PDB file of C-alpha atoms in Angstrom:
ATOM      1  CA  MET A 436     -27.129   1.716  24.629  1.00  0.00           C
ATOM      2  CA  TYR A 437     -24.194   0.271  26.712  1.00  0.00           C
ATOM      3  CA  VAL A 438     -20.852   1.786  26.453  1.00  0.00           C
ATOM      4  CA  ASP A 439     -17.496  -0.242  27.478  1.00  0.00           C
ATOM      5  CA  ASN A 440     -14.370   1.971  28.650  1.00  0.00           C
ATOM      6  CA  GLU A 441     -12.318  -0.154  26.096  1.00  0.00           C
ATOM      7  CA  LEU A 442     -14.462   1.353  23.576  1.00  0.00           C
ATOM      8  CA  ILE A 443     -14.061   4.761  23.724  1.00  0.00           C
ATOM      9  CA  PHE A 444     -12.473   6.558  20.655  1.00  0.00           C
ATOM     10  CA  PHE A 445     -12.373   9.955  21.736  1.00  0.00           C
ATOM     11  CA  ASN A 446     -12.614  11.322  25.158  1.00  0.00           C
ATOM     12  CA  ASP A 447     -12.670  15.337  25.475  1.00  0.00           C
ATOM     13  CA  THR A 448     -10.153  15.122  22.575  1.00  0.00           C
ATOM     14  CA  ALA A 449      -9.945  18.833  21.357  1.00  0.00           C
ATOM     15  CA  VAL A 450     -11.012  19.201  17.856  1.00  0.00           C
ATOM     16  CA  ALA A 451      -8.440  20.058  15.249  1.00  0.00           C
ATOM     17  CA  ALA A 452      -8.141  20.436  11.563  1.00  0.00           C
ATOM     18  CA  SER A 453      -7.500  16.753  11.508  1.00  0.00           C
ATOM     19  CA  VAL A 454      -7.153  14.655  14.473  1.00  0.00           C
ATOM     20  CA  ASP A 455      -6.664  10.873  14.951  1.00  0.00           C
ATOM     21  CA  SER A 456      -8.591   8.950  18.004  1.00  0.00           C
ATOM     22  CA  ALA A 457      -7.579   6.279  20.107  1.00  0.00           C
ATOM     23  CA  VAL A 458      -7.128   2.937  18.290  1.00  0.00           C
ATOM     24  CA  LEU A 459      -9.435   0.266  19.085  1.00  0.00           C
ATOM     25  CA  ASP A 460      -8.206  -3.598  18.977  1.00  0.00           C
ATOM     26  CA  LEU A 461     -11.302  -5.806  17.925  1.00  0.00           C
ATOM     27  CA  GLY A 462      -9.336  -8.629  18.519  1.00  0.00           C
ATOM     28  CA  ASN A 463      -8.948 -11.844  16.051  1.00  0.00           C
ATOM     29  CA  THR A 464     -11.297 -14.201  16.230  1.00  0.00           C
ATOM     30  CA  GLY A 465     -13.054 -13.631  12.734  1.00  0.00           C
ATOM     31  CA  GLY A 466     -15.064 -12.248  10.773  1.00  0.00           C
ATOM     32  CA  TRP A 467     -18.170  -9.535  12.639  1.00  0.00           C
ATOM     33  CA  VAL A 468     -21.816 -10.579  12.284  1.00  0.00           C
ATOM     34  CA  HIS A 469     -22.875  -7.658  12.985  1.00  0.00           C
ATOM     35  CA  PRO A 470     -21.489  -4.237  11.421  1.00  0.00           C
ATOM     36  CA  LEU A 471     -20.066  -1.791  14.154  1.00  0.00           C
ATOM     37  CA  TYR A 472     -22.183   0.778  15.575  1.00  0.00           C
ATOM     38  CA  ILE A 473     -20.271   4.392  16.292  1.00  0.00           C
ATOM     39  CA  ASP A 474     -21.939   7.517  18.083  1.00  0.00           C
ATOM     40  CA  VAL A 475     -19.999  10.880  17.868  1.00  0.00           C
ATOM     41  CA  LYS A 476     -20.524  13.378  19.679  1.00  0.00           C
ATOM     42  CA  LEU A 477     -19.307  17.337  20.318  1.00  0.00           C
ATOM     43  CA  SER A 478     -19.031  17.337  24.140  1.00  0.00           C
ATOM     44  CA  GLN A 479     -17.884  20.814  24.213  1.00  0.00           C
ATOM     45  CA  ALA A 480     -19.272  23.546  21.352  1.00  0.00           C
ATOM     46  CA  VAL A 481     -16.661  24.728  19.420  1.00  0.00           C
ATOM     47  CA  THR A 482     -15.596  28.687  19.701  1.00  0.00           C
ATOM     48  CA  SER A 483     -15.002  28.854  15.409  1.00  0.00           C
ATOM     49  CA  GLY A 484     -14.688  26.639  12.891  1.00  0.00           C
ATOM     50  CA  THR A 485     -16.653  23.670  11.952  1.00  0.00           C
ATOM     51  CA  VAL A 486     -15.887  19.726  12.397  1.00  0.00           C
ATOM     52  CA  ASP A 487     -17.050  18.412   8.792  1.00  0.00           C
ATOM     53  CA  THR A 488     -16.240  15.010   8.158  1.00  0.00           C
ATOM     54  CA  ILE A 489     -16.042  11.677  10.498  1.00  0.00           C
ATOM     55  CA  THR A 490     -14.049   8.758   8.798  1.00  0.00           C
ATOM     56  CA  LEU A 491     -13.882   5.354  10.137  1.00  0.00           C
ATOM     57  CA  GLN A 492     -10.740   3.879   9.481  1.00  0.00           C
ATOM     58  CA  SER A 493      -9.267   0.006   9.913  1.00  0.00           C
ATOM     59  CA  SER A 494      -6.142  -1.948   9.598  1.00  0.00           C
ATOM     60  CA  ASP A 495      -4.452  -5.287  10.481  1.00  0.00           C
ATOM     61  CA  THR A 496      -1.575  -3.737  12.015  1.00  0.00           C
ATOM     62  CA  LYS A 497      -1.895  -1.089  15.250  1.00  0.00           C
ATOM     63  CA  SER A 498       0.037   1.363  13.041  1.00  0.00           C
ATOM     64  CA  PHE A 499      -1.941   2.040  10.982  1.00  0.00           C
ATOM     65  CA  ALA A 500       0.627   1.464   8.221  1.00  0.00           C
ATOM     66  CA  SER A 501      -1.940   0.198   5.671  1.00  0.00           C
ATOM     67  CA  ALA A 502      -5.173   1.973   7.024  1.00  0.00           C
ATOM     68  CA  VAL A 503      -8.327   1.569   4.796  1.00  0.00           C
ATOM     69  CA  ASP A 504     -11.333   4.272   4.820  1.00  0.00           C
ATOM     70  CA  GLU A 505     -14.147   2.388   5.452  1.00  0.00           C
ATOM     71  CA  VAL A 506     -16.747   5.323   5.313  1.00  0.00           C
ATOM     72  CA  THR A 507     -16.471   8.600   5.974  1.00  0.00           C
ATOM     73  CA  ILE A 508     -19.569  10.789   6.932  1.00  0.00           C
ATOM     74  CA  THR A 509     -20.274  14.122   6.334  1.00  0.00           C
ATOM     75  CA  VAL A 510     -21.440  16.106   9.060  1.00  0.00           C
ATOM     76  CA  PRO A 511     -24.811  18.308   8.217  1.00  0.00           C
ATOM     77  CA  LYS A 512     -24.681  21.828   7.973  1.00  0.00           C
ATOM     78  CA  SER A 513     -27.854  22.047   9.629  1.00  0.00           C
ATOM     79  CA  ILE A 514     -26.000  21.047  13.125  1.00  0.00           C
ATOM     80  CA  ASP A 515     -25.443  23.570  15.551  1.00  0.00           C
ATOM     81  CA  GLN A 516     -21.667  23.353  16.551  1.00  0.00           C
ATOM     82  CA  LYS A 517     -21.637  26.327  19.037  1.00  0.00           C
ATOM     83  CA  HIS A 518     -23.565  24.017  21.084  1.00  0.00           C
ATOM     84  CA  PRO A 519     -22.481  20.366  22.156  1.00  0.00           C
ATOM     85  CA  ALA A 520     -24.124  18.128  19.379  1.00  0.00           C
ATOM     86  CA  THR A 521     -24.358  14.641  18.440  1.00  0.00           C
ATOM     87  CA  LEU A 522     -22.437  14.643  15.207  1.00  0.00           C
ATOM     88  CA  ALA A 523     -22.624  11.211  13.543  1.00  0.00           C
ATOM     89  CA  GLN A 524     -24.209   8.124  14.560  1.00  0.00           C
ATOM     90  CA  PHE A 525     -23.818   5.163  12.056  1.00  0.00           C
ATOM     91  CA  PHE A 526     -23.383   1.477  11.638  1.00  0.00           C
ATOM     92  CA  ALA A 527     -19.980   0.568   9.704  1.00  0.00           C
ATOM     93  CA  PRO A 528     -18.750  -2.773   8.586  1.00  0.00           C
ATOM     94  CA  ILE A 529     -14.890  -3.623   8.573  1.00  0.00           C
ATOM     95  CA  LYS A 530     -12.737  -5.573   5.951  1.00  0.00           C
ATOM     96  CA  THR A 531     -12.174  -8.614   6.994  1.00  0.00           C
ATOM     97  CA  GLY A 532      -9.483  -9.516   9.027  1.00  0.00           C
ATOM     98  CA  ASN A 533      -8.464  -5.875   9.814  1.00  0.00           C
ATOM     99  CA  ARG A 534      -8.880  -6.276  13.643  1.00  0.00           C
ATOM    100  CA  TYR A 535      -7.932  -2.049  14.630  1.00  0.00           C
ATOM    101  CA  VAL A 536     -10.087   0.524  14.064  1.00  0.00           C
ATOM    102  CA  ARG A 537     -10.062   4.235  14.825  1.00  0.00           C
ATOM    103  CA  LEU A 538     -11.546   7.781  13.840  1.00  0.00           C
ATOM    104  CA  ARG A 539     -10.218  10.580  11.938  1.00  0.00           C
ATOM    105  CA  ALA A 540     -12.122  13.941  12.429  1.00  0.00           C
ATOM    106  CA  LYS A 541     -11.652  16.669  10.121  1.00  0.00           C
ATOM    107  CA  GLY A 542     -13.125  20.128  10.057  1.00  0.00           C
ATOM    108  CA  THR A 543     -12.369  23.563   9.130  1.00  0.00           C
ATOM    109  CA  THR A 544     -10.359  25.551  11.619  1.00  0.00           C
ATOM    110  CA  PRO A 545     -12.267  24.108  14.696  1.00  0.00           C
ATOM    111  CA  ALA A 546     -11.205  25.585  17.482  1.00  0.00           C
ATOM    112  CA  GLY A 547     -12.308  25.186  21.504  1.00  0.00           C
ATOM    113  CA  GLY A 548     -14.643  22.437  20.768  1.00  0.00           C
ATOM    114  CA  LYS A 549     -13.800  18.627  22.415  1.00  0.00           C
ATOM    115  CA  LEU A 550     -15.085  15.517  21.046  1.00  0.00           C
ATOM    116  CA  TYR A 551     -16.416  12.204  22.469  1.00  0.00           C
ATOM    117  CA  ALA A 552     -16.725   9.222  20.267  1.00  0.00           C
ATOM    118  CA  CYS A 553     -17.316   5.520  21.211  1.00  0.00           C
ATOM    119  CA  MET A 554     -18.473   1.950  19.823  1.00  0.00           C
ATOM    120  CA  VAL A 555     -21.723   1.026  21.457  1.00  0.00           C
ATOM    121  CA  ASN A 556     -23.981  -2.196  21.642  1.00  0.00           C
ATOM    122  CA  GLY A 557     -27.359  -2.836  22.889  1.00  0.00           C
ATOM    123  CA  VAL A 558     -28.547  -0.248  20.148  1.00  0.00           C
ATOM    124  CA  ALA A 559     -32.363  -1.211  19.325  1.00  0.00           C
ATOM    125  CA  VAL A 560     -32.607  -1.238  15.553  1.00  0.00           C
ATOM    126  CA  ASN A 561     -36.436  -3.130  15.366  1.00  0.00           C
ATOM    127  CA  VAL A 562     -38.003   0.213  17.065  1.00  0.00           C
TER     128      VAL A 562
END
C-alpha cells in the first residue's frame, strides 16, 4: 500500500460523537476509472464508547453545501475498540462531477481514542 501525505483524511484526530475529516480535492480531470480505496483505523484505543459508522461524502464544492453520502460503513461490533484496530477498509465510487471528498465518523459517546484514515493506491485486488 502506498499513502500520499495529501490523501490523509484523519491524522490522530480525536474521536467524538460526530467528527468530519479534512476535505480532499480529487481535481477536475473527469470521471474515475477505479473506485477510491479508503482505510480507516483507530490509532489510539477509546477509553469509553465506540465509533459506530464511517461515511464517505462527496461534493462539488469545498464547503460541502451539497454533500452526497456515497457509502456508510457500520463498524462491526466484533472489533475491540479498547485497542488500536482497523475499523473499515472499503472501495467507494463517488458521484460523477464531485471533486471533493471527506469522511464523517459517528459514534456512541466515544472518548479517548484517535482516528487515522487515508485514501490509498497500490492495493492488490487479485490475490
